Amino acid sequence: MDTVLVEAVTALAAQWRLTLGKPCATDIGGSWVAPASGVDGRDLVLKVAHAHEEARDEAVGLRLWAGRGAVQVHDEHTDGDVVALLLEHVRPGTALRDLREEVDQDVVLADLLQRLWIAAPSGHQLRALRQMCEQWAREHVDDPRPLDPGLVRAGFALWLELPTTADRETVLVTDLHAGNVLAATREPWLMIDPKPYVGDPAYDPLQHLLNCPGRLHTEPRALVDRMAGLCGVQAERLRLWLFARCVVESAWRSQLALVAAELAP
């Protein structure tokens, strides 16, 4: 952990009057994470990290979800580019990926998504999914890809079009997968580490699909149909989202080029 984060952890422990436990062995999203107990006996987790553009609204989203299917946030602090969250300690906290087979993960994640897809309140601070897609396009449209140029053009056209044509918009997690869902006692499963935006709910199953490489590469259309049915979104729309994202990411994950070609409209 760098000096800036060390100093921030020390200062926050004093400010929030925390007794800190041993930091987690796994670095979650580039963050320093450790169990903590407050003077009132609350069982907490302190998460400190350098600000990250996609995750900058994590606390905003968690407050909107208010513990319904998601970890609760008790406090937050920003100082320069350091962001700290004081979170509920999820117990037992075992990741879904370590407890359920992949096809069973489909069901748990789909159920969670449908609970987390809430309407964004008036005056909310969350960014639109369209903004994220536009930023990715600006940063990656010229990257070389192992794909026919026509497919690349079609993929980026959809990547920019789909956020503008949704028939409804909700608060999105955008990074929901079986490693970011923990077994809990307050509820059976709680989501952690969201990257919240507002937009088309058909986008939100994508991270899980990309984390299922076996089915993604051998039967991508069947995988899309299954998750669309479980999530209650249009299968064709989910297929187009997956095609577009595979085109975008094939610049650094070349194996996704084959999936994009299989899903091409």
Short mmCIF file of C-alpha atoms in Angstrom, two decimals:
data_model
loop_
_atom_site.label_atom_id
_atom_site.label_comp_id
_atom_site.label_asym_id
_atom_site.label_seq_id
_atom_site.Cartn_x
_atom_site.Cartn_y
_atom_site.Cartn_z
CA MET A 1 0.00 0.00 0.00
CA ASP A 2 1.40 3.39 -0.95
CA THR A 3 2.16 6.17 1.53
CA VAL A 4 -0.92 8.22 0.66
CA LEU A 5 -3.26 5.34 1.47
CA VAL A 6 -1.33 4.49 4.65
CA GLU A 7 -1.76 8.04 5.89
CA ALA A 8 -5.44 8.05 4.90
CA VAL A 9 -6.14 4.79 6.76
CA THR A 10 -4.44 6.10 9.90
CA ALA A 11 -6.36 9.37 9.80
CA LEU A 12 -9.72 7.71 9.10
CA ALA A 13 -9.28 5.15 11.85
CA ALA A 14 -8.84 8.04 14.27
CA GLN A 15 -11.65 10.14 12.78
CA TRP A 16 -14.17 7.31 12.84
CA ARG A 17 -12.77 5.82 16.07
CA LEU A 18 -12.18 2.41 14.55
CA THR A 19 -10.24 -0.61 15.68
CA LEU A 20 -8.88 -2.16 12.51
CA GLY A 21 -8.39 -5.85 11.84
CA LYS A 22 -6.00 -7.54 9.46
CA PRO A 23 -6.39 -6.27 5.86
CA CYS A 24 -8.02 -8.68 3.44
CA ALA A 25 -5.53 -10.91 1.67
CA THR A 26 -7.17 -10.17 -1.68
CA ASP A 27 -6.94 -6.66 -3.03
CA ILE A 28 -10.48 -5.79 -4.16
CA GLY A 29 -10.46 -3.48 -7.15
CA GLY A 30 -7.17 -1.85 -6.15
CA SER A 31 -8.52 -0.95 -2.71
CA TRP A 32 -7.20 -1.35 0.82
CA VAL A 33 -9.91 -3.28 2.69
CA ALA A 34 -9.98 -4.41 6.30
CA PRO A 35 -12.54 -5.40 8.94
CA ALA A 36 -13.14 -2.78 11.61
CA SER A 37 -15.14 -2.34 14.78
CA GLY A 38 -16.60 0.95 15.92
CA VAL A 39 -16.78 2.23 19.46
CA ASP A 40 -20.49 1.42 19.39
CA GLY A 41 -19.70 -2.22 18.64
CA ARG A 42 -20.75 -2.12 14.99
CA ASP A 43 -19.19 -4.76 12.76
CA LEU A 44 -17.75 -2.81 9.82
CA VAL A 45 -15.37 -2.84 6.88
CA LEU A 46 -13.11 0.07 5.94
CA LYS A 47 -12.39 0.42 2.23
CA VAL A 48 -9.85 3.01 1.09
CA ALA A 49 -8.71 3.55 -2.50
CA HIS A 50 -7.50 6.06 -5.00
CA ALA A 51 -10.44 7.48 -6.93
CA HIS A 52 -11.42 5.44 -9.96
CA GLU A 53 -13.55 7.01 -12.68
CA GLU A 54 -15.96 4.12 -13.24
CA ALA A 55 -16.43 3.46 -9.52
CA ARG A 56 -16.62 7.07 -8.38
CA ASP A 57 -20.35 6.87 -7.54
CA GLU A 58 -20.18 3.66 -5.52
CA ALA A 59 -21.47 5.32 -2.34
CA VAL A 60 -24.25 7.13 -4.22
CA GLY A 61 -25.54 3.86 -5.63
CA LEU A 62 -25.26 2.01 -2.34
CA ARG A 63 -27.27 4.72 -0.58
CA LEU A 64 -29.98 4.43 -3.24
CA TRP A 65 -30.17 0.66 -2.79
CA ALA A 66 -30.27 1.20 1.00
CA GLY A 67 -29.22 -2.34 1.83
CA ARG A 68 -31.80 -4.04 -0.40
CA GLY A 69 -29.69 -6.67 -2.12
CA ALA A 70 -26.53 -4.63 -1.54
CA VAL A 71 -24.04 -3.97 1.21
CA GLN A 72 -24.94 -0.96 3.36
CA VAL A 73 -22.72 2.13 3.47
CA HIS A 74 -22.48 3.83 6.88
CA ASP A 75 -20.17 6.72 6.03
CA GLU A 76 -17.92 8.04 3.30
CA HIS A 77 -15.00 10.44 3.01
CA THR A 78 -13.16 11.97 0.06
CA ASP A 79 -9.83 13.78 0.33
CA GLY A 80 -8.14 14.63 -2.93
CA ASP A 81 -8.03 11.46 -4.98
CA VAL A 82 -8.52 9.18 -1.96
CA VAL A 83 -12.01 7.79 -1.38
CA ALA A 84 -13.00 5.90 1.77
CA LEU A 85 -16.15 3.97 2.58
CA LEU A 86 -17.26 2.60 5.92
CA LEU A 87 -19.34 -0.43 5.03
CA GLU A 88 -21.41 -3.15 6.60
CA HIS A 89 -19.33 -6.26 7.29
CA VAL A 90 -20.96 -9.01 5.28
CA ARG A 91 -20.78 -12.33 7.09
CA PRO A 92 -19.94 -15.08 6.38
CA GLY A 93 -18.87 -13.18 3.26
CA THR A 94 -17.99 -16.13 1.03
CA ALA A 95 -18.19 -15.24 -2.66
CA LEU A 96 -20.99 -16.75 -4.73
CA ARG A 97 -18.41 -18.12 -7.18
CA ASP A 98 -17.00 -20.30 -4.38
CA LEU A 99 -20.37 -21.65 -3.28
CA ARG A 100 -22.45 -22.32 -6.39
CA GLU A 101 -21.91 -23.88 -9.79
CA GLU A 102 -22.01 -21.47 -12.70
CA VAL A 103 -25.56 -22.34 -13.83
CA ASP A 104 -26.79 -21.77 -10.28
CA GLN A 105 -24.95 -18.45 -10.21
CA ASP A 106 -27.13 -17.43 -13.17
CA VAL A 107 -30.24 -17.68 -11.01
CA VAL A 108 -28.81 -15.85 -7.99
CA LEU A 109 -27.44 -12.99 -10.08
CA ALA A 110 -30.61 -12.62 -12.14
CA ASP A 111 -32.72 -12.46 -8.98
CA LEU A 112 -30.39 -9.84 -7.51
CA LEU A 113 -30.40 -7.73 -10.65
CA GLN A 114 -34.17 -7.56 -10.72
CA ARG A 115 -34.13 -6.25 -7.14
CA LEU A 116 -31.35 -3.77 -7.84
CA TRP A 117 -32.96 -2.31 -10.96
CA ILE A 118 -34.73 0.55 -9.23
CA ALA A 119 -35.84 3.84 -10.74
CA ALA A 120 -33.33 6.63 -10.20
CA PRO A 121 -34.91 9.38 -8.08
CA SER A 122 -35.28 12.91 -9.35
CA GLY A 123 -32.10 14.90 -8.88
CA HIS A 124 -29.86 11.84 -8.59
CA GLN A 125 -26.10 12.23 -9.10
CA LEU A 126 -25.43 9.12 -11.17
CA ARG A 127 -24.06 9.33 -14.69
CA ALA A 128 -25.85 7.91 -17.72
CA LEU A 129 -24.73 4.62 -19.25
CA ARG A 130 -24.49 6.55 -22.51
CA GLN A 131 -21.59 8.56 -21.04
CA MET A 132 -19.66 5.44 -20.16
CA CYS A 133 -20.17 3.99 -23.64
CA GLU A 134 -19.08 7.22 -25.28
CA GLN A 135 -15.94 7.35 -23.14
CA TRP A 136 -15.01 3.74 -23.99
CA ALA A 137 -15.56 4.47 -27.67
CA ARG A 138 -13.33 7.54 -27.58
CA GLU A 139 -10.57 5.60 -25.83
CA HIS A 140 -10.71 2.37 -27.82
CA VAL A 141 -12.28 2.84 -31.24
CA ASP A 142 -8.90 2.97 -32.99
CA ASP A 143 -7.37 0.00 -31.15
CA PRO A 144 -6.40 -2.89 -33.47
CA ARG A 145 -8.75 -5.88 -33.37
CA PRO A 146 -8.70 -9.37 -34.93
CA LEU A 147 -12.06 -8.69 -36.59
CA ASP A 148 -13.39 -7.73 -39.99
CA PRO A 149 -13.56 -3.89 -40.14
CA GLY A 150 -17.24 -4.09 -41.01
CA LEU A 151 -17.97 -5.97 -37.78
CA VAL A 152 -15.96 -3.43 -35.82
CA ARG A 153 -17.98 -0.57 -37.31
CA ALA A 154 -21.24 -2.40 -36.59
CA GLY A 155 -20.17 -3.15 -33.03
CA PHE A 156 -19.25 0.43 -32.21
CA ALA A 157 -22.40 1.75 -33.88
CA LEU A 158 -24.51 -0.46 -31.61
CA TRP A 159 -22.36 0.37 -28.59
CA LEU A 160 -23.30 4.03 -29.03
CA GLU A 161 -26.89 3.45 -30.18
CA LEU A 162 -28.16 0.95 -27.61
CA PRO A 163 -27.95 3.29 -24.59
CA THR A 164 -30.22 5.76 -26.40
CA THR A 165 -32.98 3.32 -27.40
CA ALA A 166 -33.89 1.59 -24.13
CA ASP A 167 -37.60 1.41 -23.35
CA ARG A 168 -36.82 1.93 -19.64
CA GLU A 169 -33.90 3.06 -17.51
CA THR A 170 -32.88 1.96 -14.03
CA VAL A 171 -29.97 2.23 -11.65
CA LEU A 172 -27.35 -0.24 -12.92
CA VAL A 173 -24.59 -2.15 -11.14
CA THR A 174 -22.54 -2.58 -14.39
CA ASP A 175 -20.03 -4.91 -12.67
CA LEU A 176 -22.18 -7.66 -11.18
CA HIS A 177 -20.54 -11.07 -11.22
CA ALA A 178 -20.16 -14.03 -8.90
CA GLY A 179 -17.07 -12.59 -7.24
CA ASN A 180 -18.94 -9.44 -6.22
CA VAL A 181 -21.83 -11.22 -4.50
CA LEU A 182 -21.30 -12.49 -0.97
CA ALA A 183 -23.22 -14.91 1.23
CA ALA A 184 -24.78 -12.96 4.09
CA THR A 185 -26.95 -13.36 7.17
CA ARG A 186 -29.07 -10.20 6.79
CA GLU A 187 -30.09 -11.44 3.34
CA PRO A 188 -29.00 -14.62 1.53
CA TRP A 189 -26.78 -12.66 -0.88
CA LEU A 190 -25.45 -9.10 -0.95
CA MET A 191 -23.76 -7.27 -3.82
CA ILE A 192 -20.51 -5.34 -3.25
CA ASP A 193 -18.27 -3.09 -5.35
CA PRO A 194 -20.81 -1.64 -7.81
CA LYS A 195 -19.95 0.81 -10.56
CA PRO A 196 -23.33 2.54 -10.73
CA TYR A 197 -24.80 4.24 -13.77
CA VAL A 198 -28.34 4.83 -14.99
CA GLY A 199 -29.51 3.21 -18.19
CA ASP A 200 -30.73 0.12 -20.01
CA PRO A 201 -31.10 -2.87 -17.66
CA ALA A 202 -30.34 -5.21 -20.57
CA TYR A 203 -26.72 -4.07 -20.23
CA ASP A 204 -26.29 -5.32 -16.67
CA PRO A 205 -25.99 -9.12 -17.21
CA LEU A 206 -22.94 -8.61 -19.45
CA GLN A 207 -20.20 -8.91 -16.84
CA HIS A 208 -21.55 -12.27 -15.69
CA LEU A 209 -21.77 -13.51 -19.29
CA LEU A 210 -18.15 -12.50 -19.89
CA ASN A 211 -17.17 -14.39 -16.72
CA CYS A 212 -18.64 -17.65 -18.09
CA PRO A 213 -15.99 -18.44 -20.73
CA GLY A 214 -17.02 -22.05 -21.34
CA ARG A 215 -20.60 -21.32 -22.31
CA LEU A 216 -19.70 -17.94 -23.80
CA HIS A 217 -17.39 -19.53 -26.36
CA THR A 218 -19.31 -22.74 -27.09
CA GLU A 219 -22.96 -21.63 -26.92
CA PRO A 220 -23.18 -17.84 -26.65
CA ARG A 221 -26.71 -17.59 -28.03
CA ALA A 222 -28.03 -20.20 -25.59
CA LEU A 223 -26.30 -18.38 -22.73
CA VAL A 224 -27.88 -15.09 -23.81
CA ASP A 225 -31.33 -16.69 -24.06
CA ARG A 226 -31.01 -18.23 -20.59
CA MET A 227 -29.91 -15.04 -18.84
CA ALA A 228 -32.42 -12.90 -20.71
CA GLY A 229 -35.22 -15.21 -19.57
CA LEU A 230 -34.00 -15.23 -15.97
CA CYS A 231 -33.55 -11.45 -15.90
CA GLY A 232 -36.74 -10.57 -17.74
CA VAL A 233 -35.03 -8.61 -20.51
CA GLN A 234 -35.29 -8.96 -24.29
CA ALA A 235 -32.96 -11.70 -25.54
CA GLU A 236 -32.28 -9.88 -28.82
CA ARG A 237 -31.32 -6.71 -26.99
CA LEU A 238 -28.98 -8.61 -24.65
CA ARG A 239 -27.42 -10.36 -27.67
CA LEU A 240 -26.74 -7.01 -29.35
CA TRP A 241 -25.21 -5.61 -26.16
CA LEU A 242 -22.97 -8.68 -25.83
CA PHE A 243 -21.94 -8.48 -29.49
CA ALA A 244 -21.03 -4.79 -29.12
CA ARG A 245 -19.08 -5.28 -25.92
CA CYS A 246 -17.19 -8.26 -27.35
CA VAL A 247 -16.20 -6.07 -30.30
CA VAL A 248 -14.97 -3.34 -27.96
CA GLU A 249 -13.07 -5.68 -25.64
CA SER A 250 -11.58 -7.83 -28.41
CA ALA A 251 -8.83 -5.21 -28.59
CA TRP A 252 -7.37 -6.58 -25.36
CA ARG A 253 -9.21 -9.94 -25.12
CA SER A 254 -8.67 -11.34 -28.59
CA GLN A 255 -10.65 -14.51 -27.86
CA LEU A 256 -13.82 -12.41 -27.76
CA ALA A 257 -13.50 -11.79 -31.50
CA LEU A 258 -14.89 -15.28 -32.17
CA VAL A 259 -17.84 -14.61 -29.86
CA ALA A 260 -18.52 -11.30 -31.60
CA ALA A 261 -18.49 -13.01 -35.00
CA GLU A 262 -20.92 -15.65 -33.74
CA LEU A 263 -23.33 -13.05 -32.33
CA ALA A 264 -23.11 -10.54 -35.18
CA PRO A 265 -26.49 -9.22 -36.36
#
